[in-house]
Amino acid sequence: MRKIILLASLLGLSFILAACGTSGEQKEPSKDSQKSEKYTYEYYEVLNNGSEDTPNVEIKYKDKNGKSHLQKTDLEHVYEHILNDGNKKPYIIKDGKKIHVYRPPYMIYGDDDIEGQVTAKDEVSKE
C-alpha cells in the first residue's frame, strides 16, 4: 500500500511539473511578418494611465519611408525581446495585433581592459 501511494504521488508530481514546463516559452512573430512587417524602433514606454491588470504601452517607430508612427496599445499585445548583440539596431515587428519589440538591454556592463600607468590617485595616463 505504501508503494502505491508513493508511486501515485510521484506520478502526480511529475505530471504537475511537466504541465508547468511550457509556460515560459518565448513568443515569436510569424515568418511572414518577420520579412514584411519589420520597422525601425524609436522608443517603447509603459504608461501609467492604464488599469492595473493591463497597462497601456506607447511605441514609436519609423516605417520603411522614414515616417514616424505612434502606436498605443495595452501590454497584453506587446512581446519584448532582448538583443544579445550590442551592435544590432533595435527594431519592432508587427504581427496583426501583436507587437514584438527587439531592443538592447537597458544597462551593459563592459569589462574592457584598461592599459596605462598610474602616476597619481586621480590621474591615469595611457602610453
PDB file of N, CA and C in Angstrom, residues 51-114:
ATOM      1  N   SER A  51      -5.074  50.378 -16.637  1.00  0.00           N
ATOM      2  CA  SER A  51      -5.534  49.673 -15.446  1.00  0.00           C
ATOM      3  C   SER A  51      -4.386  48.851 -14.873  1.00  0.00           C
ATOM      4  N   GLU A  52      -4.581  48.347 -13.678  1.00  0.00           N
ATOM      5  CA  GLU A  52      -3.538  47.562 -13.022  1.00  0.00           C
ATOM      6  C   GLU A  52      -3.306  46.240 -13.749  1.00  0.00           C
ATOM      7  N   ASP A  53      -4.369  45.678 -14.316  1.00  0.00           N
ATOM      8  CA  ASP A  53      -4.263  44.384 -14.988  1.00  0.00           C
ATOM      9  C   ASP A  53      -3.615  44.491 -16.370  1.00  0.00           C
ATOM     10  N   THR A  54      -3.986  45.497 -17.141  1.00  0.00           N
ATOM     11  CA  THR A  54      -3.420  45.663 -18.481  1.00  0.00           C
ATOM     12  C   THR A  54      -2.947  47.107 -18.659  1.00  0.00           C
ATOM     13  N   PRO A  55      -1.683  47.399 -18.322  1.00  0.00           N
ATOM     14  CA  PRO A  55      -1.161  48.758 -18.512  1.00  0.00           C
ATOM     15  C   PRO A  55      -1.085  49.120 -19.994  1.00  0.00           C
ATOM     16  N   ASN A  56      -1.169  50.408 -20.270  1.00  0.00           N
ATOM     17  CA  ASN A  56      -1.058  50.891 -21.643  1.00  0.00           C
ATOM     18  C   ASN A  56       0.405  51.039 -22.038  1.00  0.00           C
ATOM     19  N   VAL A  57       0.650  50.911 -23.336  1.00  0.00           N
ATOM     20  CA  VAL A  57       2.001  50.991 -23.881  1.00  0.00           C
ATOM     21  C   VAL A  57       1.988  51.956 -25.056  1.00  0.00           C
ATOM     22  N   GLU A  58       3.061  52.725 -25.184  1.00  0.00           N
ATOM     23  CA  GLU A  58       3.225  53.634 -26.311  1.00  0.00           C
ATOM     24  C   GLU A  58       4.508  53.240 -27.041  1.00  0.00           C
ATOM     25  N   ILE A  59       4.398  52.995 -28.338  1.00  0.00           N
ATOM     26  CA  ILE A  59       5.545  52.573 -29.146  1.00  0.00           C
ATOM     27  C   ILE A  59       5.662  53.518 -30.338  1.00  0.00           C
ATOM     28  N   LYS A  60       6.848  54.071 -30.520  1.00  0.00           N
ATOM     29  CA  LYS A  60       7.091  54.928 -31.680  1.00  0.00           C
ATOM     30  C   LYS A  60       8.115  54.237 -32.571  1.00  0.00           C
ATOM     31  N   TYR A  61       7.814  54.207 -33.870  1.00  0.00           N
ATOM     32  CA  TYR A  61       8.690  53.536 -34.828  1.00  0.00           C
ATOM     33  C   TYR A  61       8.659  54.268 -36.162  1.00  0.00           C
ATOM     34  N   LYS A  62       9.638  53.983 -36.992  1.00  0.00           N
ATOM     35  CA  LYS A  62       9.703  54.556 -38.337  1.00  0.00           C
ATOM     36  C   LYS A  62       9.424  53.464 -39.354  1.00  0.00           C
ATOM     37  N   ASP A  63       8.621  53.806 -40.363  1.00  0.00           N
ATOM     38  CA  ASP A  63       8.364  52.841 -41.428  1.00  0.00           C
ATOM     39  C   ASP A  63       9.514  52.858 -42.432  1.00  0.00           C
ATOM     40  N   LYS A  64       9.359  52.114 -43.502  1.00  0.00           N
ATOM     41  CA  LYS A  64      10.432  51.988 -44.490  1.00  0.00           C
ATOM     42  C   LYS A  64      10.709  53.298 -45.231  1.00  0.00           C
ATOM     43  N   ASN A  65       9.730  54.225 -45.226  1.00  0.00           N
ATOM     44  CA  ASN A  65       9.901  55.531 -45.873  1.00  0.00           C
ATOM     45  C   ASN A  65      10.503  56.572 -44.935  1.00  0.00           C
ATOM     46  N   GLY A  66      10.730  56.221 -43.677  1.00  0.00           N
ATOM     47  CA  GLY A  66      11.297  57.149 -42.702  1.00  0.00           C
ATOM     48  C   GLY A  66      10.266  57.957 -41.941  1.00  0.00           C
ATOM     49  N   LYS A  67       8.976  57.693 -42.159  1.00  0.00           N
ATOM     50  CA  LYS A  67       7.913  58.424 -41.468  1.00  0.00           C
ATOM     51  C   LYS A  67       7.673  57.790 -40.096  1.00  0.00           C
ATOM     52  N   SER A  68       7.579  58.639 -39.061  1.00  0.00           N
ATOM     53  CA  SER A  68       7.362  58.145 -37.697  1.00  0.00           C
ATOM     54  C   SER A  68       5.891  57.852 -37.451  1.00  0.00           C
ATOM     55  N   HIS A  69       5.637  56.783 -36.709  1.00  0.00           N
ATOM     56  CA  HIS A  69       4.284  56.396 -36.324  1.00  0.00           C
ATOM     57  C   HIS A  69       4.262  56.161 -34.821  1.00  0.00           C
ATOM     58  N   LEU A  70       3.146  56.503 -34.195  1.00  0.00           N
ATOM     59  CA  LEU A  70       2.969  56.296 -32.764  1.00  0.00           C
ATOM     60  C   LEU A  70       1.836  55.301 -32.568  1.00  0.00           C
ATOM     61  N   GLN A  71       2.119  54.191 -31.934  1.00  0.00           N
ATOM     62  CA  GLN A  71       1.130  53.135 -31.704  1.00  0.00           C
ATOM     63  C   GLN A  71       0.865  53.034 -30.212  1.00  0.00           C
ATOM     64  N   LYS A  72      -0.409  53.087 -29.823  1.00  0.00           N
ATOM     65  CA  LYS A  72      -0.788  52.914 -28.423  1.00  0.00           C
ATOM     66  C   LYS A  72      -1.610  51.640 -28.320  1.00  0.00           C
ATOM     67  N   THR A  73      -1.237  50.789 -27.392  1.00  0.00           N
ATOM     68  CA  THR A  73      -1.930  49.524 -27.178  1.00  0.00           C
ATOM     69  C   THR A  73      -1.770  49.141 -25.717  1.00  0.00           C
ATOM     70  N   ASP A  74      -2.271  47.985 -25.335  1.00  0.00           N
ATOM     71  CA  ASP A  74      -2.040  47.539 -23.960  1.00  0.00           C
ATOM     72  C   ASP A  74      -0.927  46.497 -23.942  1.00  0.00           C
ATOM     73  N   LEU A  75      -0.371  46.285 -22.776  1.00  0.00           N
ATOM     74  CA  LEU A  75       0.807  45.439 -22.613  1.00  0.00           C
ATOM     75  C   LEU A  75       0.539  43.985 -22.981  1.00  0.00           C
ATOM     76  N   GLU A  76      -0.726  43.620 -23.015  1.00  0.00           N
ATOM     77  CA  GLU A  76      -1.120  42.249 -23.344  1.00  0.00           C
ATOM     78  C   GLU A  76      -0.719  41.861 -24.769  1.00  0.00           C
ATOM     79  N   HIS A  77      -0.608  42.856 -25.668  1.00  0.00           N
ATOM     80  CA  HIS A  77      -0.291  42.586 -27.074  1.00  0.00           C
ATOM     81  C   HIS A  77       1.173  42.839 -27.421  1.00  0.00           C
ATOM     82  N   VAL A  78       1.997  43.167 -26.422  1.00  0.00           N
ATOM     83  CA  VAL A  78       3.399  43.505 -26.675  1.00  0.00           C
ATOM     84  C   VAL A  78       4.298  42.413 -26.115  1.00  0.00           C
ATOM     85  N   TYR A  79       5.236  41.959 -26.932  1.00  0.00           N
ATOM     86  CA  TYR A  79       6.211  40.949 -26.522  1.00  0.00           C
ATOM     87  C   TYR A  79       7.596  41.571 -26.645  1.00  0.00           C
ATOM     88  N   GLU A  80       8.341  41.538 -25.563  1.00  0.00           N
ATOM     89  CA  GLU A  80       9.643  42.186 -25.517  1.00  0.00           C
ATOM     90  C   GLU A  80      10.745  41.144 -25.643  1.00  0.00           C
ATOM     91  N   HIS A  81      11.687  41.396 -26.541  1.00  0.00           N
ATOM     92  CA  HIS A  81      12.824  40.508 -26.762  1.00  0.00           C
ATOM     93  C   HIS A  81      14.096  41.327 -26.558  1.00  0.00           C
ATOM     94  N   ILE A  82      15.047  40.796 -25.803  1.00  0.00           N
ATOM     95  CA  ILE A  82      16.302  41.490 -25.538  1.00  0.00           C
ATOM     96  C   ILE A  82      17.352  40.997 -26.537  1.00  0.00           C
ATOM     97  N   LEU A  83      17.969  41.924 -27.242  1.00  0.00           N
ATOM     98  CA  LEU A  83      19.015  41.585 -28.213  1.00  0.00           C
ATOM     99  C   LEU A  83      20.317  41.306 -27.477  1.00  0.00           C
ATOM    100  N   ASN A  84      20.948  40.198 -27.789  1.00  0.00           N
ATOM    101  CA  ASN A  84      22.218  39.851 -27.156  1.00  0.00           C
ATOM    102  C   ASN A  84      23.389  40.580 -27.799  1.00  0.00           C
ATOM    103  N   ASP A  85      23.287  40.864 -29.081  1.00  0.00           N
ATOM    104  CA  ASP A  85      24.349  41.550 -29.804  1.00  0.00           C
ATOM    105  C   ASP A  85      24.188  43.057 -29.609  1.00  0.00           C
ATOM    106  N   GLY A  86      25.148  43.688 -28.943  1.00  0.00           N
ATOM    107  CA  GLY A  86      25.071  45.118 -28.668  1.00  0.00           C
ATOM    108  C   GLY A  86      25.190  45.986 -29.899  1.00  0.00           C
ATOM    109  N   ASN A  87      25.709  45.453 -31.000  1.00  0.00           N
ATOM    110  CA  ASN A  87      25.870  46.223 -32.234  1.00  0.00           C
ATOM    111  C   ASN A  87      24.628  46.191 -33.115  1.00  0.00           C
ATOM    112  N   LYS A  88      23.681  45.329 -32.808  1.00  0.00           N
ATOM    113  CA  LYS A  88      22.479  45.193 -33.619  1.00  0.00           C
ATOM    114  C   LYS A  88      21.503  46.325 -33.289  1.00  0.00           C
ATOM    115  N   LYS A  89      20.916  46.917 -34.313  1.00  0.00           N
ATOM    116  CA  LYS A  89      19.978  48.025 -34.135  1.00  0.00           C
ATOM    117  C   LYS A  89      18.640  47.499 -33.620  1.00  0.00           C
ATOM    118  N   PRO A  90      17.992  48.227 -32.698  1.00  0.00           N
ATOM    119  CA  PRO A  90      16.677  47.803 -32.212  1.00  0.00           C
ATOM    120  C   PRO A  90      15.617  47.964 -33.305  1.00  0.00           C
ATOM    121  N   TYR A  91      14.603  47.101 -33.270  1.00  0.00           N
ATOM    122  CA  TYR A  91      13.541  47.136 -34.263  1.00  0.00           C
ATOM    123  C   TYR A  91      12.273  46.543 -33.664  1.00  0.00           C
ATOM    124  N   ILE A  92      11.154  46.744 -34.363  1.00  0.00           N
ATOM    125  CA  ILE A  92       9.900  46.116 -33.953  1.00  0.00           C
ATOM    126  C   ILE A  92       9.348  45.335 -35.139  1.00  0.00           C
ATOM    127  N   ILE A  93       8.536  44.332 -34.816  1.00  0.00           N
ATOM    128  CA  ILE A  93       7.832  43.550 -35.828  1.00  0.00           C
ATOM    129  C   ILE A  93       6.363  43.536 -35.441  1.00  0.00           C
ATOM    130  N   LYS A  94       5.512  43.954 -36.379  1.00  0.00           N
ATOM    131  CA  LYS A  94       4.067  43.934 -36.148  1.00  0.00           C
ATOM    132  C   LYS A  94       3.510  42.656 -36.758  1.00  0.00           C
ATOM    133  N   ASP A  95       2.782  41.907 -35.947  1.00  0.00           N
ATOM    134  CA  ASP A  95       2.194  40.638 -36.374  1.00  0.00           C
ATOM    135  C   ASP A  95       0.717  40.675 -36.008  1.00  0.00           C
ATOM    136  N   GLY A  96      -0.090  41.322 -36.841  1.00  0.00           N
ATOM    137  CA  GLY A  96      -1.502  41.506 -36.522  1.00  0.00           C
ATOM    138  C   GLY A  96      -1.629  42.477 -35.353  1.00  0.00           C
ATOM    139  N   LYS A  97      -2.307  42.048 -34.282  1.00  0.00           N
ATOM    140  CA  LYS A  97      -2.421  42.883 -33.082  1.00  0.00           C
ATOM    141  C   LYS A  97      -1.176  42.806 -32.213  1.00  0.00           C
ATOM    142  N   LYS A  98      -0.382  41.768 -32.405  1.00  0.00           N
ATOM    143  CA  LYS A  98       0.818  41.584 -31.588  1.00  0.00           C
ATOM    144  C   LYS A  98       1.950  42.473 -32.099  1.00  0.00           C
ATOM    145  N   ILE A  99       2.705  43.032 -31.152  1.00  0.00           N
ATOM    146  CA  ILE A  99       3.878  43.835 -31.489  1.00  0.00           C
ATOM    147  C   ILE A  99       5.065  43.248 -30.747  1.00  0.00           C
ATOM    148  N   HIS A 100       6.097  42.884 -31.483  1.00  0.00           N
ATOM    149  CA  HIS A 100       7.313  42.320 -30.902  1.00  0.00           C
ATOM    150  C   HIS A 100       8.384  43.405 -30.917  1.00  0.00           C
ATOM    151  N   VAL A 101       8.875  43.759 -29.732  1.00  0.00           N
ATOM    152  CA  VAL A 101       9.896  44.798 -29.586  1.00  0.00           C
ATOM    153  C   VAL A 101      11.234  44.112 -29.347  1.00  0.00           C
ATOM    154  N   TYR A 102      12.175  44.323 -30.242  1.00  0.00           N
ATOM    155  CA  TYR A 102      13.531  43.789 -30.110  1.00  0.00           C
ATOM    156  C   TYR A 102      14.434  44.963 -29.747  1.00  0.00           C
ATOM    157  N   ARG A 103      14.945  44.967 -28.518  1.00  0.00           N
ATOM    158  CA  ARG A 103      15.730  46.096 -28.037  1.00  0.00           C
ATOM    159  C   ARG A 103      16.969  45.605 -27.299  1.00  0.00           C
ATOM    160  N   PRO A 104      17.977  46.479 -27.174  1.00  0.00           N
ATOM    161  CA  PRO A 104      19.155  46.106 -26.381  1.00  0.00           C
ATOM    162  C   PRO A 104      18.817  46.157 -24.895  1.00  0.00           C
ATOM    163  N   PRO A 105      19.626  45.560 -24.056  1.00  0.00           N
ATOM    164  CA  PRO A 105      19.373  45.657 -22.613  1.00  0.00           C
ATOM    165  C   PRO A 105      19.535  47.102 -22.148  1.00  0.00           C
ATOM    166  N   TYR A 106      18.868  47.450 -21.052  1.00  0.00           N
ATOM    167  CA  TYR A 106      18.942  48.817 -20.546  1.00  0.00           C
ATOM    168  C   TYR A 106      20.345  49.179 -20.084  1.00  0.00           C
ATOM    169  N   MET A 107      21.063  48.235 -19.506  1.00  0.00           N
ATOM    170  CA  MET A 107      22.382  48.517 -18.953  1.00  0.00           C
ATOM    171  C   MET A 107      23.345  47.445 -19.433  1.00  0.00           C
ATOM    172  N   ILE A 108      24.465  47.850 -19.967  1.00  0.00           N
ATOM    173  CA  ILE A 108      25.503  46.909 -20.382  1.00  0.00           C
ATOM    174  C   ILE A 108      26.759  47.243 -19.591  1.00  0.00           C
ATOM    175  N   TYR A 109      27.257  46.258 -18.883  1.00  0.00           N
ATOM    176  CA  TYR A 109      28.472  46.456 -18.106  1.00  0.00           C
ATOM    177  C   TYR A 109      29.648  45.960 -18.926  1.00  0.00           C
ATOM    178  N   GLY A 110      30.573  46.856 -19.245  1.00  0.00           N
ATOM    179  CA  GLY A 110      31.733  46.479 -20.034  1.00  0.00           C
ATOM    180  C   GLY A 110      32.864  46.006 -19.140  1.00  0.00           C
ATOM    181  N   ASP A 111      33.607  45.064 -19.636  1.00  0.00           N
ATOM    182  CA  ASP A 111      34.788  44.604 -18.911  1.00  0.00           C
ATOM    183  C   ASP A 111      36.015  44.819 -19.798  1.00  0.00           C
ATOM    184  N   ASP A 112      36.052  45.999 -20.424  1.00  0.00           N
ATOM    185  CA  ASP A 112      37.156  46.330 -21.312  1.00  0.00           C
ATOM    186  C   ASP A 112      38.446  46.462 -20.512  1.00  0.00           C
ATOM    187  N   ASP A 113      39.526  46.000 -21.118  1.00  0.00           N
ATOM    188  CA  ASP A 113      40.835  46.120 -20.480  1.00  0.00           C
ATOM    189  C   ASP A 113      41.313  47.562 -20.559  1.00  0.00           C
ATOM    190  N   ILE A 114      41.911  48.025 -19.495  1.00  0.00           N
ATOM    191  CA  ILE A 114      42.463  49.373 -19.440  1.00  0.00           C
ATOM    192  C   ILE A 114      43.970  49.247 -19.300  1.00  0.00           C
TER     193      ILE A 114
END
